[in-house]
Short mmCIF file of C-alpha atoms in Angstrom, two decimals:
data_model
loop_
_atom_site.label_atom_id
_atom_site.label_comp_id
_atom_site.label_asym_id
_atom_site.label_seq_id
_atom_site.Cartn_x
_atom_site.Cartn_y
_atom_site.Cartn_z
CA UNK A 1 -9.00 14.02 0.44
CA UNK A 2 -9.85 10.80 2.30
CA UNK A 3 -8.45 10.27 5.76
CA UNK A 4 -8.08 6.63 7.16
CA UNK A 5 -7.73 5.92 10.99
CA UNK A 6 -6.70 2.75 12.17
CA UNK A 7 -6.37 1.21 15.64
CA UNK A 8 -5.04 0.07 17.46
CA UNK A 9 -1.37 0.48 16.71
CA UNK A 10 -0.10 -2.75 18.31
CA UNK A 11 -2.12 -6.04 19.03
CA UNK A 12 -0.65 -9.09 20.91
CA UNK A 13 -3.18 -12.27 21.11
CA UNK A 14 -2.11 -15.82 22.36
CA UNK A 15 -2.53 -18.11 19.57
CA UNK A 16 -5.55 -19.33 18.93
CA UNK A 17 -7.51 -16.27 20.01
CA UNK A 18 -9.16 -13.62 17.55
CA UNK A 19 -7.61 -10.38 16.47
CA UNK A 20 -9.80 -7.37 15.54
CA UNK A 21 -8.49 -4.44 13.63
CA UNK A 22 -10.85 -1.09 12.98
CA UNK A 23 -10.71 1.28 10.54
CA UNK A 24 -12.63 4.92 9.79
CA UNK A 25 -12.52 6.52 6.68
CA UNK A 26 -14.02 10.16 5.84
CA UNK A 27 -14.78 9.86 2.21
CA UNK A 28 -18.44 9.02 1.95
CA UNK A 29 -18.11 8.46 -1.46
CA UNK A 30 -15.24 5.57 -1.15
CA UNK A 31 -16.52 2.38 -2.36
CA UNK A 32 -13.15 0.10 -2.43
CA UNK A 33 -11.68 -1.19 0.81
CA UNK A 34 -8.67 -3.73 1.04
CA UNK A 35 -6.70 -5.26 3.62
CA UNK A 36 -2.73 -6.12 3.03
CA UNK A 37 -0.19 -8.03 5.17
CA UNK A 38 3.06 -6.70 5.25
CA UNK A 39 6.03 -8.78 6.89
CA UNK A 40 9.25 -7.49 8.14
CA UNK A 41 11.25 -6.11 5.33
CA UNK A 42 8.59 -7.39 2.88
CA UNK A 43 6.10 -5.53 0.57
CA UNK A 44 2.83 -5.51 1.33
CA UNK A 45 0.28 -8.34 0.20
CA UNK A 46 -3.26 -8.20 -0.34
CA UNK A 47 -5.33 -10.41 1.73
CA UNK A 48 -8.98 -9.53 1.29
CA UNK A 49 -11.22 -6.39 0.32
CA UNK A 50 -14.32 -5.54 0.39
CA UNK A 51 -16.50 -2.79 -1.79
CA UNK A 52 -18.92 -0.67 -0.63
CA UNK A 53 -22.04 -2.94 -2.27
CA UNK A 54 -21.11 -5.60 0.80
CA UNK A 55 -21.10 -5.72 4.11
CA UNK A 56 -19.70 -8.90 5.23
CA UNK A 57 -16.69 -11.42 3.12
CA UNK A 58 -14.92 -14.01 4.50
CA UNK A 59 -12.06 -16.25 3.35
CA UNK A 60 -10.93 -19.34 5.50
CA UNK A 61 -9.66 -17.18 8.91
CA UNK A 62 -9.86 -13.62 7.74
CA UNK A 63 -13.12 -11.82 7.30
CA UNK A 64 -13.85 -8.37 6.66
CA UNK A 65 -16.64 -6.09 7.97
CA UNK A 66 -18.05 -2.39 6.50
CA UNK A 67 -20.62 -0.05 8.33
CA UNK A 68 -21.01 2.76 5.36
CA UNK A 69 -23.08 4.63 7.74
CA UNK A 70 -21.03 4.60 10.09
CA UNK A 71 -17.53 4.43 8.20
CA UNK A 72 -15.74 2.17 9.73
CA UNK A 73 -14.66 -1.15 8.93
CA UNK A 74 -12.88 -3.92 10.55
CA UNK A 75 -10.55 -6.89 9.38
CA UNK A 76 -11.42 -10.30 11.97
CA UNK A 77 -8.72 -12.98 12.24
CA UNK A 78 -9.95 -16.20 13.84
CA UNK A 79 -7.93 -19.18 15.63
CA UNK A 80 -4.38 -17.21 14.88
CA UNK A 81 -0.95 -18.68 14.40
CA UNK A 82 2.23 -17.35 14.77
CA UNK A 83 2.80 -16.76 10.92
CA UNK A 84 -0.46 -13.89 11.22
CA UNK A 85 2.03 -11.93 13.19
CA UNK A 86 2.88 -8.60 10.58
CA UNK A 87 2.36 -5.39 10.29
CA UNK A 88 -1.63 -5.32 8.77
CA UNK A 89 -2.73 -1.60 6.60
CA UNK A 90 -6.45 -0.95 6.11
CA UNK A 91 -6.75 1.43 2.89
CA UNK A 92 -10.02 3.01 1.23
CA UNK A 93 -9.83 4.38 -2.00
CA UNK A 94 -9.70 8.02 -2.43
CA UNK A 95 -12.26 9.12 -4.95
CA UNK A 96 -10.59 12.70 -5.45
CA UNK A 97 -7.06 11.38 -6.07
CA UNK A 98 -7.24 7.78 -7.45
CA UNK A 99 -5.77 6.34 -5.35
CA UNK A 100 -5.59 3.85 -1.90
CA UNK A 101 -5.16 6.02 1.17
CA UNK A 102 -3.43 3.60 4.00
CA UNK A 103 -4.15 3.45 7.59
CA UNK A 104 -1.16 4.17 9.82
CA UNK A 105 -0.50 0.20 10.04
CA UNK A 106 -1.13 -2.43 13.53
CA UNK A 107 1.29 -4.44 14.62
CA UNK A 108 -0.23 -8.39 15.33
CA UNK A 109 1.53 -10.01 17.38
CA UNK A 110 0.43 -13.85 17.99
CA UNK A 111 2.32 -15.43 20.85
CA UNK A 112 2.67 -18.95 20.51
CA UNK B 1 0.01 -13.78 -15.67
CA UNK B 2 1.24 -10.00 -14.43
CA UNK B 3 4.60 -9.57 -12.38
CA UNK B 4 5.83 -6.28 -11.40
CA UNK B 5 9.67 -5.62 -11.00
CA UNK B 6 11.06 -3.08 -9.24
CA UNK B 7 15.20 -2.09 -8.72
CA UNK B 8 17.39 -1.88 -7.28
CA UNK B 9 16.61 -3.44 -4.12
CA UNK B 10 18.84 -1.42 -1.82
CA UNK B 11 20.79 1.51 -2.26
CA UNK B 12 23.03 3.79 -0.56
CA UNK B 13 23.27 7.79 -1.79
CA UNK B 14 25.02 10.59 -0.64
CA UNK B 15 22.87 13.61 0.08
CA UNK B 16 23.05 15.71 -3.30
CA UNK B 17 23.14 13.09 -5.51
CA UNK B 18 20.66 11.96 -7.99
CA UNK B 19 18.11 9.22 -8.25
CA UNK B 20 16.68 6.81 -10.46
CA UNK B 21 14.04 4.08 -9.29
CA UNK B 22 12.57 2.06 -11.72
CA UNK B 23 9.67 -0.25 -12.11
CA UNK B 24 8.05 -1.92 -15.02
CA UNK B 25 4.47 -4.46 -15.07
CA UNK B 26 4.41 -7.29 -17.41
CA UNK B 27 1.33 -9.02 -18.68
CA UNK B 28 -1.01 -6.43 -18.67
CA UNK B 29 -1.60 -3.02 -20.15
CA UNK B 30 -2.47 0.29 -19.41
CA UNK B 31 -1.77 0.02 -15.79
CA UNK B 32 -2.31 2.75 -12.76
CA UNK B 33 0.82 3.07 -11.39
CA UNK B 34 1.98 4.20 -8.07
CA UNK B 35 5.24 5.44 -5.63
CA UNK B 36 4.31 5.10 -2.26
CA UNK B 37 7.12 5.61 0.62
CA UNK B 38 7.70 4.23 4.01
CA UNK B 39 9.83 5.43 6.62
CA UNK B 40 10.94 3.20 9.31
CA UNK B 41 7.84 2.02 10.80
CA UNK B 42 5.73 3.96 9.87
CA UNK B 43 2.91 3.82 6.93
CA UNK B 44 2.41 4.60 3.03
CA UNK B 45 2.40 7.73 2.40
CA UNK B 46 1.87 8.22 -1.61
CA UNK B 47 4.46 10.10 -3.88
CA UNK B 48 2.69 9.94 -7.31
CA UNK B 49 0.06 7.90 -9.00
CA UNK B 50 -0.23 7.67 -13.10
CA UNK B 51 -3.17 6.25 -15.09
CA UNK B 52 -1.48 6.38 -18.72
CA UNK B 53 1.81 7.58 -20.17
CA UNK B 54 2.55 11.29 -19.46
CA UNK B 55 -0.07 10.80 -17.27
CA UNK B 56 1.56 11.62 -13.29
CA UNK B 57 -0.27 13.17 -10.70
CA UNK B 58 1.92 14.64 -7.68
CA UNK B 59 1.40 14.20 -3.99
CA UNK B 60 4.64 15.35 -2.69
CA UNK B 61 7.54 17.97 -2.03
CA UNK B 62 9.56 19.49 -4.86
CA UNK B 63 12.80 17.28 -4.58
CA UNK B 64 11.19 14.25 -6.34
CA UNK B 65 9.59 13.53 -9.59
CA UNK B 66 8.56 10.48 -11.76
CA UNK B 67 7.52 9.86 -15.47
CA UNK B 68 5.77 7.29 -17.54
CA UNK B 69 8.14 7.03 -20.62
CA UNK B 70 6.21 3.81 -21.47
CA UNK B 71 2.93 2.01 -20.62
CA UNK B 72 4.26 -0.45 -17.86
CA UNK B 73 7.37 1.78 -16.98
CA UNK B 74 7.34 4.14 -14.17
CA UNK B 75 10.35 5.89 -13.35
CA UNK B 76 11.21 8.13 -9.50
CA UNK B 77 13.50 10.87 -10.10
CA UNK B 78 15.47 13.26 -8.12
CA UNK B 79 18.18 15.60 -8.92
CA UNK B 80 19.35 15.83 -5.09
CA UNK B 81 19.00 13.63 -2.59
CA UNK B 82 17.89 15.31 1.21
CA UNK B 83 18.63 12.92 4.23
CA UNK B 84 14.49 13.13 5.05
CA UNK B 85 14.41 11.19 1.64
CA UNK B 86 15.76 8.12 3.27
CA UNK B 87 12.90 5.19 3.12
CA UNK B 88 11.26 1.99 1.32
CA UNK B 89 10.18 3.21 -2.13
CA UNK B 90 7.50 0.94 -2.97
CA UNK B 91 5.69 0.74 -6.74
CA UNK B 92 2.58 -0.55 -7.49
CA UNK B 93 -0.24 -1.39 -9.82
CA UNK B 94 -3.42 -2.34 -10.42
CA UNK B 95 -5.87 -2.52 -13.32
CA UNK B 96 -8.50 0.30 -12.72
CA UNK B 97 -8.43 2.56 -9.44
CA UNK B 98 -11.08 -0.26 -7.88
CA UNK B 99 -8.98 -2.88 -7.69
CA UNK B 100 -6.53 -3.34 -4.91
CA UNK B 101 -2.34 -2.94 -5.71
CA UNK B 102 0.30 -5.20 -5.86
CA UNK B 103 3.48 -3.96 -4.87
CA UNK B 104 7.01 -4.52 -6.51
CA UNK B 105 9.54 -5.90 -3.65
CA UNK B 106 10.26 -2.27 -3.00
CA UNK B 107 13.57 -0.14 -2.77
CA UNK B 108 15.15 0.52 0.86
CA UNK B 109 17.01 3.79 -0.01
CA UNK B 110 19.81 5.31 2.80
CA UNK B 111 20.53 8.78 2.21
CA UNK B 112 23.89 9.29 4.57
#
């Protein structure tokens, strides 16, 4: 099955600065990669993906990058604010089960 | 537009006793459904994933179970709670297997 790495575990920036989270994935065959947001006691929001076919998407701040070659890809947050600070999950899809396989989580921490 | 609920939204077993999560999707049909769990900190580790009714595929130990009854119902089951069960139960869904989830606003379950 497919096995996502993510690092690093915990992230503190000053606000303002740019975060970078990476991600590896073993499935070769995964095509579907999204990002989610998850807030203290909250569930988990989507906040951009990206599919195999792509290499680069951006919305506003956020901006995703995938190397399939090298399978790894990497969520970018620009100029943060204190409200980025979560917990942020890469996932890839799992072509033998289905189903999203989650990175072990980072912890963004923007000091104001 | 689709909304997921899930419930309850906290609850508090003895170890032994049975459980019954339940989540249901609204505005859409023949969703894939998912239980993931997280344990305190930690990631999403999936429990079972259905794409139709009768439909579950299993990802986890013995103690738990879940069923489709209906096409936007998906039901978590267990006949006795273990303490290691403790965690936030999280269902999800999304149109095909290519699309990213959204989550219901999860169950934090305390097995004492």
């Amino acid at each position: 099955g497919e096995n996502v790495e993510q690092h690093p575990s915990t992230l503190s920036v000053q606000e303002g600065d740019s975060a970078v989270i990476k991600c590896t994935y073993s499935d070769s065959a995964s095509n579907y990669f999204p990002w989610y947001k998850q807030e203290l006691g909250k569930r988990p929001q989507l906040i951009i993906d990206i599919r195999s076919n792509v290499g680069e998407k951006k919305d506003q701040r956020i901006a995703v990058t995938l190397n399939k070659t090298a399978k790894h890809f990497s969520l970018h947050i620009t100029e943060t604010q204190p409200e980025d600070s979560a917990v942020y999950f890469c996932a890839a899809r799992d072509t033998g089960r289905r189903a999203l396989t989650f990175g072990s989580g980072t912890r963004l921490q923007v000091q104001p | 537009s689709q909304t997921i609920h899930q419930w309850p939204a906290t609850l508090v077993q003895p170890v032994g006793s049975p459980l019954s999560l339940e989540c249901t999707v609204e505005g859409t049909s023949n969703p894939n459904l998912y239980w993931y769990r997280q344990a305190a900190g930690r990631g999403l580790q999936l429990l079972f994933y259905s794409v139709g009714i009768g439909q579950i595929s299993s990802e986890v130990p013995q103690n738990l179970s879940a069923s489709r009854p209906q096409d936007r119902q998906f039901i978590l089951s267990s006949k006795k709670l273990l303490l290691s069960d403790s965690g936030f139960y999280l269902c999800a869904w999304s149109p095909t297997e290519n699309y990213g989830y959204t989550f219901g606003s999860g169950t934090r379950l305390t097995v004492v």
